[in-house]
XYZ file of C-alpha atoms in Angstrom:
439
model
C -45.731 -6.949 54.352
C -46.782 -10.968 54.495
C -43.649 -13.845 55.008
C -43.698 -14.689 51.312
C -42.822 -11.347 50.451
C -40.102 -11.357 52.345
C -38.840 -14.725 51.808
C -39.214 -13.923 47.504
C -37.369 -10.452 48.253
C -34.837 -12.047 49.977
C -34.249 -14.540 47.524
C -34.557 -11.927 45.307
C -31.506 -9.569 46.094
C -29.376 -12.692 47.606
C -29.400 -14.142 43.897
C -28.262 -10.748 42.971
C -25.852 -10.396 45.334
C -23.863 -13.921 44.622
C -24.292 -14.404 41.089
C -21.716 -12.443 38.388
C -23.128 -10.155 35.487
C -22.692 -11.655 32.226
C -23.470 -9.979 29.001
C -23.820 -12.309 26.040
C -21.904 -12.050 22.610
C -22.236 -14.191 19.547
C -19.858 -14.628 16.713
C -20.776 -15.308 12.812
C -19.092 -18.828 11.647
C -15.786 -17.188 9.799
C -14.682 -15.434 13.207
C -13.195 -18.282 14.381
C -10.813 -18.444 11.510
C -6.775 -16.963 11.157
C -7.198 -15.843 8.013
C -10.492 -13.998 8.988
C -9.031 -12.445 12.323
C -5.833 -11.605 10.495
C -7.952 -9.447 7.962
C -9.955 -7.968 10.775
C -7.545 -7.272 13.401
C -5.649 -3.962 13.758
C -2.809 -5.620 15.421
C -1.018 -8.972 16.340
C 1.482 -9.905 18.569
C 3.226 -12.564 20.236
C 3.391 -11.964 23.643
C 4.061 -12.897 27.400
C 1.916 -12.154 30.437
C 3.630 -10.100 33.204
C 0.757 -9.069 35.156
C -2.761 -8.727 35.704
C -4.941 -6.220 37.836
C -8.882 -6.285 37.751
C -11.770 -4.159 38.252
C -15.249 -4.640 38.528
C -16.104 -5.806 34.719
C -12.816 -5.640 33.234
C -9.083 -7.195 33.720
C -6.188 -5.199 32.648
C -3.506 -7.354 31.454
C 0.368 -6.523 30.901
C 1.788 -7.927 28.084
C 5.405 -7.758 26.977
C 5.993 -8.278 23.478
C 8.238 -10.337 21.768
C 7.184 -10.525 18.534
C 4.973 -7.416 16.512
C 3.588 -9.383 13.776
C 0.970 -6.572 12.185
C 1.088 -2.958 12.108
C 4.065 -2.890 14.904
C 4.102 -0.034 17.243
C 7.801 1.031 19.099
C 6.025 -0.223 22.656
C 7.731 -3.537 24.070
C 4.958 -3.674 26.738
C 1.428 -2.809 26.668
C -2.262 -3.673 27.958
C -4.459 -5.220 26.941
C -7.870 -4.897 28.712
C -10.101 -7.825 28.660
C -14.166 -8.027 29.663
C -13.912 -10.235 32.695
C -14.062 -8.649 35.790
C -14.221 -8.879 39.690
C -18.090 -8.610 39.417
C -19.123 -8.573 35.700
C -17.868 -10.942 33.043
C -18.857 -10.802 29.079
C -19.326 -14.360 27.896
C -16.558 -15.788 25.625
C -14.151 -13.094 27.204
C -10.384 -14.044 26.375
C -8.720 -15.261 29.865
C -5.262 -15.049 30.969
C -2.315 -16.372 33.362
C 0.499 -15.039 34.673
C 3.911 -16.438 32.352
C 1.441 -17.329 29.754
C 2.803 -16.920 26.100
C 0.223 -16.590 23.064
C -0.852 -15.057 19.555
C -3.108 -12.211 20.303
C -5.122 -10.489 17.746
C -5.992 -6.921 18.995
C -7.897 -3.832 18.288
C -6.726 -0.798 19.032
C -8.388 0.880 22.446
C -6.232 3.614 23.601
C -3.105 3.771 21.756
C -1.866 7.169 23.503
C -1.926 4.389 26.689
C -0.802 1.593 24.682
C -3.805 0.032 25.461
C -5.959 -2.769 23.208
C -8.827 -5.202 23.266
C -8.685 -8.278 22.252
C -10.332 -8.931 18.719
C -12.780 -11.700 18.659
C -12.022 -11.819 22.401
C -10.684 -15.917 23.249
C -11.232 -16.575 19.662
C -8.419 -14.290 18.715
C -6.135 -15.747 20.919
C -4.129 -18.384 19.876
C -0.689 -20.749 20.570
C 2.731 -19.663 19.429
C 3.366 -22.780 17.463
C 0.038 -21.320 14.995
C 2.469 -18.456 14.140
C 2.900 -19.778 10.199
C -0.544 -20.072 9.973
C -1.360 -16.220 11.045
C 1.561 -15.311 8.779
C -0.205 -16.842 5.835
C -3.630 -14.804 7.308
C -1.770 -11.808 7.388
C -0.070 -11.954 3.976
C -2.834 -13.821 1.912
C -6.205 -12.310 3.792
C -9.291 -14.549 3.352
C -11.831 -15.537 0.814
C -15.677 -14.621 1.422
C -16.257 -18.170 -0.253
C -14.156 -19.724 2.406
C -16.928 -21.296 5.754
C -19.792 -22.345 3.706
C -19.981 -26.101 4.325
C -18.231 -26.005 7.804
C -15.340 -28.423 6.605
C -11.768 -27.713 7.130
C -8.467 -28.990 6.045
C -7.889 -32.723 5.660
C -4.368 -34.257 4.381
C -5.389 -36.967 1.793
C -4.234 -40.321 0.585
C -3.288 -39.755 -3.159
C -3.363 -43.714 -3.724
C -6.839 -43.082 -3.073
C -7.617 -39.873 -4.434
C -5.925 -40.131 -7.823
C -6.043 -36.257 -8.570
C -5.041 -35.314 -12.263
C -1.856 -34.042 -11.299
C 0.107 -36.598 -10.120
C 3.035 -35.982 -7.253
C 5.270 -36.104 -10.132
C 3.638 -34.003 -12.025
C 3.504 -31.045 -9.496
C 6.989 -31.700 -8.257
C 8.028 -30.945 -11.907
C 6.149 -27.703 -12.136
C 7.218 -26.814 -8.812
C 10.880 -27.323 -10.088
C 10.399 -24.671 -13.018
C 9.225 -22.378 -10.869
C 11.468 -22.405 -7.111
C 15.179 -22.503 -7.308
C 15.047 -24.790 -4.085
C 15.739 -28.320 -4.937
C 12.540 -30.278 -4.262
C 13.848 -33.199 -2.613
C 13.921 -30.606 0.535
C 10.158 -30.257 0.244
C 7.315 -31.917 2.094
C 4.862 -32.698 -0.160
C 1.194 -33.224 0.964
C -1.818 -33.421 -0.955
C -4.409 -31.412 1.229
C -8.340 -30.702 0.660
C -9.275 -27.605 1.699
C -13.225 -28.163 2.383
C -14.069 -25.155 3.203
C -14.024 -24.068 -0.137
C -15.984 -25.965 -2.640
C -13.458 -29.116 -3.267
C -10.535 -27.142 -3.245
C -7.238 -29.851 -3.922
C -4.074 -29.019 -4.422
C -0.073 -29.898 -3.438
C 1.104 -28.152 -0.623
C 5.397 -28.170 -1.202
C 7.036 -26.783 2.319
C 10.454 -26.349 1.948
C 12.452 -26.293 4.582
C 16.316 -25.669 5.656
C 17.627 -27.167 8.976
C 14.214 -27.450 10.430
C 12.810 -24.137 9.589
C 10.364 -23.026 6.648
C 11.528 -20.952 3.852
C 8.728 -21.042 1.416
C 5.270 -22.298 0.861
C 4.037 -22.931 -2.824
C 0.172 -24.414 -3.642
C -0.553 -26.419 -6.644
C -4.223 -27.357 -8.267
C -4.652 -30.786 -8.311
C -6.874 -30.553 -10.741
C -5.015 -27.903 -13.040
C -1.792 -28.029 -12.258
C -2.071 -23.900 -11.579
C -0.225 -22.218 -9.034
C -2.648 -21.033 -6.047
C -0.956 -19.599 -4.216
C 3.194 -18.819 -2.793
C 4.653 -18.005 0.416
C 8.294 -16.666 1.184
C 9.530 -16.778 5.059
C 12.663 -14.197 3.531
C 12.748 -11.216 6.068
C 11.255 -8.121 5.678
C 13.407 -5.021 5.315
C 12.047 -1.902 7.110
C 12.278 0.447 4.636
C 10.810 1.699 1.494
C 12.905 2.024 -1.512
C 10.567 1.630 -4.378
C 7.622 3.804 -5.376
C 3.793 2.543 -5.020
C 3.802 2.547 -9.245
C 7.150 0.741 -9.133
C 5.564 -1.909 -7.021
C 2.915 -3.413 -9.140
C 5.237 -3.312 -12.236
C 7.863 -5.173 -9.978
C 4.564 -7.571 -9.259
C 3.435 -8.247 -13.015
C 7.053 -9.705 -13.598
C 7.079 -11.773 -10.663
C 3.582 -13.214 -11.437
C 5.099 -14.150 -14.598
C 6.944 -16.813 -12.784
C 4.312 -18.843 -11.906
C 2.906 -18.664 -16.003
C 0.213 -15.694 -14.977
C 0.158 -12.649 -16.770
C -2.164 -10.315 -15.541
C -2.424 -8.085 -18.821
C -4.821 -11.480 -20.089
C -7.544 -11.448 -17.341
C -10.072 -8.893 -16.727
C -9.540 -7.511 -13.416
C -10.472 -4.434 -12.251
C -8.075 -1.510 -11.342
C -5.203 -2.452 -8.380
C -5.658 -1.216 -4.606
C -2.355 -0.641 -3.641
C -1.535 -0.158 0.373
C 1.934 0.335 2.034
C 1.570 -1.962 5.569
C 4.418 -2.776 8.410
C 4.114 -6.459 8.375
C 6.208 -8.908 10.404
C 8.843 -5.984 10.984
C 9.129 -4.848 7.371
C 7.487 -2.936 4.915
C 5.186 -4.654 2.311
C 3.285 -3.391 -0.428
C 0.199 -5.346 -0.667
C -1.645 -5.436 -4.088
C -4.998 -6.456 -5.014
C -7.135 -7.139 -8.355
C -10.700 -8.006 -8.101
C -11.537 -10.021 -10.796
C -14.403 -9.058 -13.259
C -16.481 -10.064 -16.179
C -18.271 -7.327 -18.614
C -16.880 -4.905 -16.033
C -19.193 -6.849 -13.305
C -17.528 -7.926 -10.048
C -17.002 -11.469 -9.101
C -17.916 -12.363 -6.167
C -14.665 -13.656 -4.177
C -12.643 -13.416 -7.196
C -8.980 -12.072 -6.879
C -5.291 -11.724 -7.020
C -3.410 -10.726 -4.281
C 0.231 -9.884 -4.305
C 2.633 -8.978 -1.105
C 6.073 -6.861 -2.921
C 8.846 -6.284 -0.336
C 8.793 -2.107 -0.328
C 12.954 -2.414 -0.982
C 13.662 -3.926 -3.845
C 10.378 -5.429 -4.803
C 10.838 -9.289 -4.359
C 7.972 -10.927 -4.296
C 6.823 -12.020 -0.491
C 3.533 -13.991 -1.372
C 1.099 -14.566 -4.055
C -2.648 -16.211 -3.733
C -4.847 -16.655 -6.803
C -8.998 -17.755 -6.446
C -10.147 -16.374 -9.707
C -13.583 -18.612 -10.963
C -14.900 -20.100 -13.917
C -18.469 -17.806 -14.604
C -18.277 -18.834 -18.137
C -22.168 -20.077 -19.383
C -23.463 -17.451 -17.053
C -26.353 -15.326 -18.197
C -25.071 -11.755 -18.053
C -28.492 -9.414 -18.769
C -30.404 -8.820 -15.613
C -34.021 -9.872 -15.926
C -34.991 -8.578 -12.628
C -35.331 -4.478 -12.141
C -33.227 -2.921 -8.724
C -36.327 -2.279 -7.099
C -37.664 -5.876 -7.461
C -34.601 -7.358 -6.376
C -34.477 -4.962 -3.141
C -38.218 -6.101 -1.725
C -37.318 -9.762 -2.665
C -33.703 -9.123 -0.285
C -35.762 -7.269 2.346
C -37.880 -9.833 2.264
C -35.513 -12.623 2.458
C -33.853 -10.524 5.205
C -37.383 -10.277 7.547
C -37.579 -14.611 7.303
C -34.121 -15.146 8.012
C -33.886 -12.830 11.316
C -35.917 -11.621 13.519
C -34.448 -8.310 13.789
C -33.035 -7.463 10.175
C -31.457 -3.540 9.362
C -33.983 -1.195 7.948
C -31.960 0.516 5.777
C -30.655 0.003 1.980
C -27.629 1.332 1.855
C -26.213 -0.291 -1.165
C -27.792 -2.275 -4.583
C -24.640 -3.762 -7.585
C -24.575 -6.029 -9.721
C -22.441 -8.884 -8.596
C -21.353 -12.638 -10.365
C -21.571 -15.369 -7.833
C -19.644 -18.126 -9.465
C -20.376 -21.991 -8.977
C -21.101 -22.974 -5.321
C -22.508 -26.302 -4.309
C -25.117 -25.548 -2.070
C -26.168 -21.912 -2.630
C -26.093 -21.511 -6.859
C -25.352 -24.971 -8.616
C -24.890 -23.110 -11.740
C -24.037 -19.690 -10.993
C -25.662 -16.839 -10.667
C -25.898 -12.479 -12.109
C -27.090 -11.404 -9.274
C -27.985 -7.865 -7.254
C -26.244 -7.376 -4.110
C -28.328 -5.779 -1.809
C -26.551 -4.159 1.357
C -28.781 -3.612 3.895
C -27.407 -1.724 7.792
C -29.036 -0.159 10.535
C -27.564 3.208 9.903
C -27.404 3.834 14.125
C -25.299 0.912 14.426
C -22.499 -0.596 12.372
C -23.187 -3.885 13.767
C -26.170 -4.767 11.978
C -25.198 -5.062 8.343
C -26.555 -7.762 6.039
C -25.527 -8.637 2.472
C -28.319 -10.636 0.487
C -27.789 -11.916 -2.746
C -30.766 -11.770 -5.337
C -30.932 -13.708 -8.345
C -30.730 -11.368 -11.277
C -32.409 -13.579 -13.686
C -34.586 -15.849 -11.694
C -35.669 -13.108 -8.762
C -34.726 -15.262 -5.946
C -32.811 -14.719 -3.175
C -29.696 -17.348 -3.721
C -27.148 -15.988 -0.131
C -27.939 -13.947 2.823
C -24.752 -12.940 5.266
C -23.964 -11.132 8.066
C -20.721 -8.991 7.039
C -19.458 -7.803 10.361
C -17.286 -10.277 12.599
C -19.804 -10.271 15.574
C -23.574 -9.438 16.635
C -23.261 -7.898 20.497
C -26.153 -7.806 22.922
C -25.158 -6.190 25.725
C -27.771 -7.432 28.975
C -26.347 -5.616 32.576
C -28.319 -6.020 35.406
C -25.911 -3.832 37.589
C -25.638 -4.183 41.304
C -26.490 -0.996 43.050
C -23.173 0.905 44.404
C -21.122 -2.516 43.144
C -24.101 -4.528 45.679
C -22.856 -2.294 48.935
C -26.263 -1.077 49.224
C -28.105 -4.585 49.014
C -26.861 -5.552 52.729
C -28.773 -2.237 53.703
C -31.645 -2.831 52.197
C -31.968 -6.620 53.398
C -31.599 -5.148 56.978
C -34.691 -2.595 56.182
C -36.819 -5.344 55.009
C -35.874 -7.554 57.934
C -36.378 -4.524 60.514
C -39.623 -4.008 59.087
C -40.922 -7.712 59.415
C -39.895 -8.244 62.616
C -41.966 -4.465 63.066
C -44.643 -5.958 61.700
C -44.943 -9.415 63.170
């Protein structure tokens, strides 16, 4: 064996044996959202470290909880096991101190163990003080149309916007609709940009420093978007499932919304511990000729004793002027999507596992006018991580959206150390015994 050899396997296993294992993991745009996490996390707490203990590529870290804020379990301690390790680390891995208090959005691991990963890993771990904001995520889920343009929310001037409906306007529809006087309100005028110019009046009412409801108003329209009660949660149910969406109907009646008048499909109805309480959640997809729209919906949160209404949020679109009779034929529209799909990555699913109809309404920068289109699902049918919705135009033929519809893409890349890297000090000594043999 020649001295370079040596010198290139010595460099070799030394890099090995000082440098970490990382494996790499990406995240699509809306991961890094509450709303997003809250609709894609089995649990969420508010808890305090106590401890930690590692192992090679993992920590295991003891959490008390204070607060179960979704899907509560009776545990007041648990784990939660994260991917950084003594030796191996996953990039983007949530870290943690000792006394350390945070929101943690979890997935269940080992339940039996009351043990959990962390869901969306640091992304899903956030202050205490974003607690109303993960409420809202919890109660009001998220809208597909929400993370197009990258924007986010910005308080505005409304000297210098000069929306339609004045401050005085919305305080006086506010007024007909909350028994709380407005003058304890704070008022802002708020564009949402990651929807398409979304304005509206946000009134927070509060009582001796704390919130007790949230209520949304179209600046344009002078509509109610969307309502938000901070009342507690009893934690029982006293009200049928049926009982619950008629209870719903009459609230929604409130805010001058009858659902009876828009086409909507049939109501999911699901019974969820929330915040301590039990909830009935309702939602209607909104339709047109019986054809979904995409992002379109009411969803309703009914207190499961006594029905009072918890929280509201309406994003139902205008799709009138938008052609209705597909042009283009199923098959057409799935080699156009496949198509699309081979440009746009370089390793797209194989599989179609789904082809609807489906309305995309107006969106800036993917369909100006709107859109029929078909919605072709496409998955890898070994892996539930590679799924990708493409959105062909039904009329036109052309491919108008392409999106990856699972929170996160993982490439896992090990290069393990033999025996944790106790061999490697053996095997440097062979080579060296066998050089200096050799010499």
């Amino acid at each position: 064996m020649n001295k370079s050899a040596v010198y290139a396997l010595f460099g070799i296993f030394a890099f090995v044996l000082l440098s970490n294992v990382a494996d790499s993991t990406t995240w699509s745009m809306e991961a890094g959202e509450i709303p997003y996490q809250a609709g894609h996390s089995d649990r969420i707490i508010i808890g305090t470290v106590k401890s930690m203990s590692s192992s090679f590529d993992f920590t295991d870290v003891i959490i008390s909880v204070d607060e179960w804020l979704k899907n509560p379990l009776p545990e007041s301690e648990i784990i939660v096991r994260t991917e950084w390790g003594t030796n191996a680390f996953t990039a983007g891995a949530a870290k943690f101190s000792v006394g350390e208090k945070a929101i943690l959005m979890l997935n269940d691991d080992d339940t039996g163990k009351g043990r959990f990963r962390m869901a969306f890993m640091e992304l899903g771990k956030h202050d205490v003080s974003e607690r109303d904001e993960v409420i809202k995520g919890i109660l009001f889920g998220t809208t597909k149309s929400m993370f197009r343009s990258g924007g986010g929310i910005q308080i505005l001037d409304p000297d210098a916007a000069k929306p339609a409906i004045t401050k005085e306007n919305a305080s006086s529809i506010a007024s007909g609709i909350i028994r709380i006087p407005v003058d304890r309100a704070r008022i802002t005028l708020i564009n949402d940009t990651r929807y398409i110019s979304r304005i509206y009046w946000e009134f927070t009412y509060m009582e001796d420093d704390k919130k007790q409801a949230i209520l949304e108003i179209g600046a344009a329209t002078g509509e109610v978007l969307a309502y938000f009660s901070f009342n507690k949660i009893k934690d029982k149910v006293s009200i049928p499932e049926n009982q619950s969406l008629e209870k719903a109907k009459e609230s929604l009646k409130n805010f001058s919304l009858n659902i009876d008048n828009l086409e909507l499909s049939k109501p999911s109805v699901e019974l969820n511990n929330v915040l301590g309480g039990k909830l009935y959640q309702i939602e209607w997809i909104q339709q047109s000729n019986g054809i979904p729209v995409f992002d379109g919906f009411i969803r309703v949160g009914v207190d499961a004793d006594g029905g009072s209404l918890i929280s509201f949020v309406k994003h139902i679109h205008d799709v009138s002027g938008i052609e209705m009779i597909p042009e283009i034929t199923k098959n057409d529209a799935i080699a156009t999507a496949k198509d699309f799909a081979g440009k746009t990555y370089d390793n797209p699913p194989p599989d179609v596992q789904n082809a609807v109809l489906e309305i995309r309404p107006l969106f800036q920068y993917e369909t100006p006018k709107g859109a029929l289109t078909w919605k072709i699902t496409m998955g890898d049918n070994r892996s539930g991580y590679n799924v990708v919705d493409v959105w062909v135009d039904a009329v036109s033929g052309n491919a108008v959206a392409v999106e990856r519809i699972k929170g996160a893409e993982i490439e896992r890349n090990i290069f393990p150390l033999i025996a944790g890297g106790a061999l490697i000090p053996v095997v440097l000594l062979v080579l060296y015994m066998k050089y200096r043999k050799h010499r």
